[in-house]
CSV table of N, CA, C and O in Angstrom, one decimal:
chain,number,residue,atom,x,y,z
A,1,UNK,N,-15.8,-22.7,-21.6
A,1,UNK,CA,-16.6,-21.7,-22.2
A,1,UNK,C,-15.9,-20.4,-22.2
A,1,UNK,O,-15.2,-20.0,-21.2
A,2,UNK,N,-15.9,-19.7,-23.3
A,2,UNK,CA,-15.3,-18.4,-23.4
A,2,UNK,C,-16.1,-17.3,-22.8
A,2,UNK,O,-17.3,-17.2,-23.0
A,3,UNK,N,-15.4,-16.5,-22.0
A,3,UNK,CA,-16.1,-15.3,-21.3
A,3,UNK,C,-16.0,-14.1,-22.2
A,3,UNK,O,-15.0,-13.9,-22.9
A,4,UNK,N,-17.0,-13.3,-22.2
A,4,UNK,CA,-17.1,-12.1,-23.0
A,4,UNK,C,-16.1,-11.1,-22.4
A,4,UNK,O,-15.7,-11.1,-21.3
A,5,UNK,N,-15.9,-10.1,-23.3
A,5,UNK,CA,-15.0,-9.0,-22.8
A,5,UNK,C,-15.6,-8.3,-21.6
A,5,UNK,O,-14.9,-7.9,-20.6
A,6,UNK,N,-16.9,-8.1,-21.6
A,6,UNK,CA,-17.5,-7.4,-20.4
A,6,UNK,C,-17.5,-8.2,-19.2
A,6,UNK,O,-17.3,-7.7,-18.1
A,7,UNK,N,-17.6,-9.5,-19.3
A,7,UNK,CA,-17.5,-10.4,-18.1
A,7,UNK,C,-16.1,-10.4,-17.6
A,7,UNK,O,-15.9,-10.4,-16.4
A,8,UNK,N,-15.1,-10.4,-18.5
A,8,UNK,CA,-13.7,-10.3,-18.0
A,8,UNK,C,-13.4,-8.9,-17.3
A,8,UNK,O,-12.7,-8.9,-16.3
A,9,UNK,N,-14.0,-7.9,-17.9
A,9,UNK,CA,-13.8,-6.6,-17.2
A,9,UNK,C,-14.5,-6.5,-15.9
A,9,UNK,O,-14.0,-5.9,-14.9
A,10,UNK,N,-15.6,-7.2,-15.7
A,10,UNK,CA,-16.3,-7.3,-14.4
A,10,UNK,C,-15.3,-7.9,-13.4
A,10,UNK,O,-15.1,-7.5,-12.3
A,11,UNK,N,-14.6,-9.0,-13.8
A,11,UNK,CA,-13.7,-9.7,-13.0
A,11,UNK,C,-12.5,-8.7,-12.6
A,11,UNK,O,-12.0,-8.7,-11.5
A,12,UNK,N,-12.1,-7.9,-13.6
A,12,UNK,CA,-11.0,-7.0,-13.3
A,12,UNK,C,-11.4,-6.0,-12.3
A,12,UNK,O,-10.6,-5.7,-11.3
A,13,UNK,N,-12.6,-5.4,-12.4
A,13,UNK,CA,-12.9,-4.3,-11.5
A,13,UNK,C,-13.2,-4.9,-10.1
A,13,UNK,O,-12.9,-4.3,-9.1
A,14,UNK,N,-13.7,-6.2,-10.0
A,14,UNK,CA,-13.9,-6.8,-8.7
A,14,UNK,C,-12.5,-7.0,-8.1
A,14,UNK,O,-12.3,-6.8,-6.9
A,15,UNK,N,-11.5,-7.4,-8.9
A,15,UNK,CA,-10.2,-7.6,-8.4
A,15,UNK,C,-9.6,-6.3,-7.9
A,15,UNK,O,-8.9,-6.2,-6.9
A,16,UNK,N,-9.8,-5.2,-8.7
A,16,UNK,CA,-9.3,-3.9,-8.3
A,16,UNK,C,-9.9,-3.5,-6.9
A,16,UNK,O,-9.2,-3.0,-6.1
A,17,UNK,N,-11.2,-3.8,-6.7
A,17,UNK,CA,-11.9,-3.4,-5.5
A,17,UNK,C,-11.3,-4.2,-4.3
A,17,UNK,O,-11.1,-3.7,-3.2
A,18,UNK,N,-11.1,-5.5,-4.5
A,18,UNK,CA,-10.5,-6.3,-3.4
A,18,UNK,C,-9.1,-5.9,-3.1
A,18,UNK,O,-8.7,-5.8,-1.9
A,19,UNK,N,-8.3,-5.6,-4.1
A,19,UNK,CA,-6.9,-5.1,-3.9
A,19,UNK,C,-7.0,-3.8,-3.1
A,19,UNK,O,-6.2,-3.6,-2.1
A,20,UNK,N,-7.9,-2.9,-3.4
A,20,UNK,CA,-8.0,-1.7,-2.7
A,20,UNK,C,-8.4,-1.9,-1.2
A,20,UNK,O,-7.8,-1.3,-0.3
A,21,UNK,N,-9.2,-2.9,-0.9
A,21,UNK,CA,-9.6,-3.2,0.4
A,21,UNK,C,-8.4,-3.8,1.2
A,21,UNK,O,-8.1,-3.5,2.3
A,22,UNK,N,-7.6,-4.7,0.5
A,22,UNK,CA,-6.4,-5.3,1.1
A,22,UNK,C,-5.4,-4.2,1.4
A,22,UNK,O,-4.7,-4.2,2.5
A,23,UNK,N,-5.2,-3.3,0.4
A,23,UNK,CA,-4.2,-2.3,0.6
A,23,UNK,C,-4.5,-1.3,1.8
A,23,UNK,O,-3.6,-0.8,2.4
A,24,UNK,N,-5.8,-1.1,2.0
A,24,UNK,CA,-6.2,-0.2,3.1
A,24,UNK,C,-6.4,-0.9,4.4
A,24,UNK,O,-6.7,-0.3,5.4
A,25,UNK,N,-6.2,-2.2,4.4
A,25,UNK,CA,-6.4,-3.0,5.6
A,25,UNK,C,-7.8,-3.2,6.0
A,25,UNK,O,-8.1,-3.7,7.1
A,26,UNK,N,-8.8,-3.0,5.1
A,26,UNK,CA,-10.2,-3.2,5.4
A,26,UNK,C,-10.5,-4.7,5.4
A,26,UNK,O,-9.8,-5.5,4.8
A,27,UNK,N,-11.6,-5.0,6.2
A,27,UNK,CA,-12.1,-6.4,6.2
A,27,UNK,C,-12.6,-6.7,4.8
A,27,UNK,O,-13.1,-5.8,4.1
A,28,UNK,N,-12.5,-7.9,4.4
A,28,UNK,CA,-13.1,-8.4,3.1
A,28,UNK,C,-14.5,-8.9,3.4
A,28,UNK,O,-14.6,-9.9,4.2
A,29,UNK,N,-15.5,-8.4,2.7
A,29,UNK,CA,-16.8,-8.9,2.8
A,29,UNK,C,-17.7,-8.3,1.7
A,29,UNK,O,-17.3,-7.3,1.1
A,30,UNK,N,-18.8,-8.9,1.5
A,30,UNK,CA,-19.7,-8.5,0.4
A,30,UNK,C,-20.2,-7.1,0.6
A,30,UNK,O,-20.2,-6.3,-0.4
A,31,UNK,N,-20.6,-6.7,1.8
A,31,UNK,CA,-21.1,-5.4,2.0
A,31,UNK,C,-20.1,-4.3,1.8
A,31,UNK,O,-20.3,-3.3,1.1
A,32,UNK,N,-18.9,-4.6,2.3
A,32,UNK,CA,-17.8,-3.6,2.1
A,32,UNK,C,-17.4,-3.6,0.6
A,32,UNK,O,-17.0,-2.5,0.1
A,33,UNK,N,-17.4,-4.7,0.0
A,33,UNK,CA,-17.0,-4.8,-1.5
A,33,UNK,C,-18.0,-3.9,-2.3
A,33,UNK,O,-17.6,-3.1,-3.1
A,34,UNK,N,-19.3,-4.0,-2.0
A,34,UNK,CA,-20.2,-3.1,-2.6
A,34,UNK,C,-19.9,-1.7,-2.4
A,34,UNK,O,-20.0,-0.8,-3.3
A,35,UNK,N,-19.6,-1.3,-1.2
A,35,UNK,CA,-19.2,0.1,-0.9
A,35,UNK,C,-18.0,0.6,-1.6
A,35,UNK,O,-18.0,1.7,-2.2
A,36,UNK,N,-17.0,-0.3,-1.8
A,36,UNK,CA,-15.8,0.1,-2.5
A,36,UNK,C,-16.2,0.3,-4.0
A,36,UNK,O,-15.8,1.2,-4.7
A,37,UNK,N,-17.0,-0.7,-4.5
A,37,UNK,CA,-17.4,-0.6,-5.9
A,37,UNK,C,-18.2,0.7,-6.2
A,37,UNK,O,-18.0,1.4,-7.2
A,38,UNK,N,-19.1,1.0,-5.2
A,38,UNK,CA,-19.9,2.3,-5.4
A,38,UNK,C,-19.0,3.5,-5.4
A,38,UNK,O,-19.2,4.5,-6.1
A,39,UNK,N,-18.0,3.5,-4.5
A,39,UNK,CA,-17.0,4.6,-4.5
A,39,UNK,C,-16.3,4.7,-5.8
A,39,UNK,O,-16.0,5.8,-6.3
A,40,UNK,N,-16.0,3.6,-6.4
A,40,UNK,CA,-15.3,3.6,-7.7
A,40,UNK,C,-16.1,4.2,-8.8
A,40,UNK,O,-15.6,4.8,-9.8
A,41,UNK,N,-17.5,4.1,-8.7
A,41,UNK,CA,-18.3,4.7,-9.7
A,41,UNK,C,-18.2,6.2,-9.7
A,41,UNK,O,-18.5,6.9,-10.8
A,42,UNK,N,-17.9,6.8,-8.6
A,42,UNK,CA,-17.8,8.3,-8.5
A,42,UNK,C,-16.6,8.9,-9.2
A,42,UNK,O,-16.7,10.0,-9.6
A,43,UNK,N,-15.6,8.1,-9.4
A,43,UNK,CA,-14.4,8.6,-10.1
A,43,UNK,C,-14.1,8.0,-11.4
A,43,UNK,O,-13.3,8.6,-12.2
A,44,UNK,N,-14.8,6.9,-11.8
A,44,UNK,CA,-14.5,6.3,-13.1
A,44,UNK,C,-15.0,7.1,-14.3
A,44,UNK,O,-16.1,7.6,-14.3
A,45,UNK,N,-14.1,7.3,-15.2
A,45,UNK,CA,-14.4,8.1,-16.4
A,45,UNK,C,-14.6,7.3,-17.6
A,45,UNK,O,-15.2,7.7,-18.6
A,46,UNK,N,-14.1,6.0,-17.6
A,46,UNK,CA,-14.2,5.2,-18.8
A,46,UNK,C,-15.6,4.5,-18.8
A,46,UNK,O,-16.0,3.8,-17.8
A,47,UNK,N,-16.4,4.7,-19.8
A,47,UNK,CA,-17.7,4.2,-19.9
A,47,UNK,C,-17.8,2.7,-19.7
A,47,UNK,O,-18.7,2.1,-19.1
A,48,UNK,N,-16.9,1.9,-20.4
A,48,UNK,CA,-16.9,0.5,-20.3
A,48,UNK,C,-16.6,0.0,-18.9
A,48,UNK,O,-17.3,-0.9,-18.4
A,49,UNK,N,-15.6,0.6,-18.2
A,49,UNK,CA,-15.3,0.2,-16.8
A,49,UNK,C,-16.5,0.6,-15.9
A,49,UNK,O,-16.8,-0.1,-15.0
A,50,UNK,N,-17.1,1.8,-16.1
A,50,UNK,CA,-18.2,2.2,-15.3
A,50,UNK,C,-19.4,1.2,-15.4
A,50,UNK,O,-19.9,0.8,-14.4
A,51,UNK,N,-19.6,0.7,-16.6
A,51,UNK,CA,-20.7,-0.3,-16.8
A,51,UNK,C,-20.3,-1.6,-16.1
A,51,UNK,O,-21.1,-2.3,-15.5
A,52,UNK,N,-19.0,-2.0,-16.2
A,52,UNK,CA,-18.5,-3.2,-15.6
A,52,UNK,C,-18.6,-3.1,-14.0
A,52,UNK,O,-19.0,-4.1,-13.4
A,53,UNK,N,-18.4,-1.9,-13.5
A,53,UNK,CA,-18.5,-1.7,-12.0
A,53,UNK,C,-20.0,-1.9,-11.6
A,53,UNK,O,-20.2,-2.5,-10.6
A,54,UNK,N,-20.9,-1.3,-12.4
A,54,UNK,CA,-22.3,-1.4,-12.1
A,54,UNK,C,-22.7,-2.9,-12.2
A,54,UNK,O,-23.5,-3.4,-11.3
A,55,UNK,N,-22.2,-3.6,-13.2
A,55,UNK,CA,-22.5,-5.0,-13.3
A,55,UNK,C,-22.0,-5.8,-12.1
A,55,UNK,O,-22.6,-6.7,-11.6
A,56,UNK,N,-20.8,-5.4,-11.7
A,56,UNK,CA,-20.1,-6.1,-10.5
A,56,UNK,C,-21.0,-5.9,-9.2
A,56,UNK,O,-21.2,-6.8,-8.4
A,57,UNK,N,-21.5,-4.6,-9.1
A,57,UNK,CA,-22.3,-4.3,-7.9
A,57,UNK,C,-23.5,-5.2,-7.9
A,57,UNK,O,-23.9,-5.8,-6.9
A,58,UNK,N,-24.2,-5.3,-9.1
A,58,UNK,CA,-25.4,-6.2,-9.2
A,58,UNK,C,-25.1,-7.6,-8.9
A,58,UNK,O,-25.8,-8.4,-8.3
A,59,UNK,N,-23.9,-8.1,-9.4
A,59,UNK,CA,-23.5,-9.5,-9.2
A,59,UNK,C,-23.3,-9.8,-7.7
A,59,UNK,O,-23.7,-10.8,-7.2
A,60,UNK,N,-22.6,-8.9,-7.0
A,60,UNK,CA,-22.3,-9.1,-5.6
A,60,UNK,C,-23.6,-9.0,-4.8
A,60,UNK,O,-23.9,-9.8,-3.9
A,61,UNK,N,-24.5,-8.0,-5.1
A,61,UNK,CA,-25.8,-7.9,-4.4
A,61,UNK,C,-26.6,-9.2,-4.6
A,61,UNK,O,-27.3,-9.6,-3.7
A,62,UNK,N,-26.5,-9.8,-5.8
A,62,UNK,CA,-27.3,-11.0,-6.1
A,62,UNK,C,-26.8,-12.2,-5.3
A,62,UNK,O,-27.6,-13.1,-5.0
A,63,UNK,N,-25.6,-12.1,-4.8
A,63,UNK,CA,-25.1,-13.3,-4.0
A,63,UNK,C,-25.4,-13.1,-2.6
A,63,UNK,O,-25.3,-14.1,-1.8
A,64,UNK,N,-25.8,-11.9,-2.1
A,64,UNK,CA,-26.2,-11.8,-0.7
A,64,UNK,C,-27.5,-12.4,-0.5
A,64,UNK,O,-28.5,-12.2,-1.3
A,65,UNK,N,-27.6,-13.3,0.5
A,65,UNK,CA,-28.9,-14.0,0.7
A,65,UNK,C,-30.0,-12.9,0.9
A,65,UNK,O,-30.4,-12.3,-0.1
A,66,UNK,N,-30.3,-12.6,2.0
A,66,UNK,CA,-31.2,-11.5,2.3
A,66,UNK,C,-30.5,-10.7,3.3
A,66,UNK,O,-29.8,-11.2,4.2
A,67,UNK,N,-30.5,-9.4,3.2
A,67,UNK,CA,-29.8,-8.6,4.2
A,67,UNK,C,-30.3,-9.0,5.6
A,67,UNK,O,-31.5,-8.9,5.9
A,68,UNK,N,-29.4,-9.5,6.4
A,68,UNK,CA,-29.7,-10.1,7.6
A,68,UNK,C,-30.1,-9.2,8.8
A,68,UNK,O,-30.7,-9.6,9.7
A,69,UNK,N,-29.6,-8.0,8.7
A,69,UNK,CA,-29.9,-7.1,9.8
A,69,UNK,C,-30.1,-5.7,9.3
A,69,UNK,O,-29.7,-5.3,8.2
A,70,UNK,N,-30.8,-4.8,10.1
A,70,UNK,CA,-31.0,-3.5,9.7
A,70,UNK,C,-29.7,-2.7,9.6
A,70,UNK,O,-29.5,-1.8,8.8
A,71,UNK,N,-28.7,-3.1,10.4
A,71,UNK,CA,-27.4,-2.4,10.3
A,71,UNK,C,-26.8,-2.7,8.9
A,71,UNK,O,-26.3,-1.7,8.3
A,72,UNK,N,-26.8,-3.9,8.4
A,72,UNK,CA,-26.3,-4.2,7.1
A,72,UNK,C,-27.1,-3.5,6.0
A,72,UNK,O,-26.6,-3.0,5.0
A,73,UNK,N,-28.4,-3.4,6.2
A,73,UNK,CA,-29.2,-2.7,5.2
A,73,UNK,C,-28.9,-1.2,5.2
A,73,UNK,O,-28.8,-0.6,4.1
A,74,UNK,N,-28.6,-0.6,6.3
A,74,UNK,CA,-28.2,0.8,6.4
A,74,UNK,C,-26.8,1.0,5.7
A,74,UNK,O,-26.6,2.0,5.0
A,75,UNK,N,-25.9,0.1,5.9
A,75,UNK,CA,-24.6,0.2,5.3
A,75,UNK,C,-24.8,0.1,3.8
A,75,UNK,O,-24.2,0.9,3.1
A,76,UNK,N,-25.6,-0.8,3.3
A,76,UNK,CA,-25.8,-0.9,1.8
A,76,UNK,C,-26.5,0.3,1.3
A,76,UNK,O,-26.1,0.9,0.2
A,77,UNK,N,-27.5,0.8,2.0
A,77,UNK,CA,-28.3,1.9,1.5
A,77,UNK,C,-27.5,3.2,1.5
A,77,UNK,O,-27.6,4.0,0.5
A,78,UNK,N,-26.7,3.5,2.4
A,78,UNK,CA,-26.0,4.7,2.6
A,78,UNK,C,-24.5,4.7,2.2
A,78,UNK,O,-23.8,5.6,2.4
A,79,UNK,N,-24.1,3.5,1.8
A,79,UNK,CA,-22.7,3.3,1.4
A,79,UNK,C,-21.7,3.7,2.5
A,79,UNK,O,-20.7,4.3,2.3
A,80,UNK,N,-22.2,3.5,3.7
A,80,UNK,CA,-21.4,3.8,4.9
A,80,UNK,C,-20.5,2.6,5.3
A,80,UNK,O,-20.7,1.5,4.9
A,81,UNK,N,-19.4,3.0,6.0
A,81,UNK,CA,-18.6,1.9,6.5
A,81,UNK,C,-19.1,1.5,7.8
A,81,UNK,O,-19.5,2.3,8.6
A,82,UNK,N,-19.0,0.1,8.1
A,82,UNK,CA,-19.5,-0.3,9.4
A,82,UNK,C,-18.6,0.2,10.5
A,82,UNK,O,-17.4,0.4,10.3
A,83,UNK,N,-19.2,0.4,11.6
A,83,UNK,CA,-18.4,0.9,12.8
A,83,UNK,C,-17.4,-0.3,13.2
A,83,UNK,O,-17.8,-1.4,13.1
A,84,UNK,N,-16.3,0.1,13.7
A,84,UNK,CA,-15.3,-0.9,14.1
A,84,UNK,C,-15.9,-1.7,15.4
A,84,UNK,O,-16.6,-1.1,16.2
A,85,UNK,N,-15.6,-2.9,15.4
A,85,UNK,CA,-16.1,-3.8,16.5
A,85,UNK,C,-15.1,-3.7,17.6
A,85,UNK,O,-14.0,-4.2,17.5
A,86,UNK,N,-15.4,-3.0,18.7
A,86,UNK,CA,-14.5,-2.8,19.8
A,86,UNK,C,-14.8,-3.9,20.9
A,86,UNK,O,-14.2,-3.8,22.0
A,87,UNK,N,-15.6,-4.8,20.6
A,87,UNK,CA,-15.9,-5.9,21.6
A,87,UNK,C,-17.0,-5.6,22.6
A,87,UNK,O,-17.4,-6.4,23.3
A,88,UNK,N,-17.5,-4.3,22.6
A,88,UNK,CA,-18.5,-3.9,23.5
A,88,UNK,C,-19.9,-4.0,22.7
A,88,UNK,O,-20.0,-3.7,21.6
A,89,UNK,N,-20.9,-4.4,23.5
A,89,UNK,CA,-22.2,-4.5,22.9
A,89,UNK,C,-23.0,-3.3,23.1
A,89,UNK,O,-23.9,-3.0,22.4
A,90,UNK,N,-22.7,-2.6,24.2
A,90,UNK,CA,-23.5,-1.3,24.5
A,90,UNK,C,-22.5,-0.3,25.0
A,90,UNK,O,-21.5,-0.4,25.5
């Protein structure tokens, strides 16, 4: 099946976000991916790419089961980065 131009552009912006995470050494995960995509919306000036970024955000959010913890919910809501895991629980 042939993919539309907008679907291909969504794939491109998702790839750009993943490459940005890899380049910065960030963990790869859906919550972090959404954060990177949201950051991309703040600087994108091309209307087609901006729309593709928004579609990518919705696509990734739709794949998340249900936000499993309030910490993940806060990360999604405030576009914050999760705190590093130093192995300590308290």
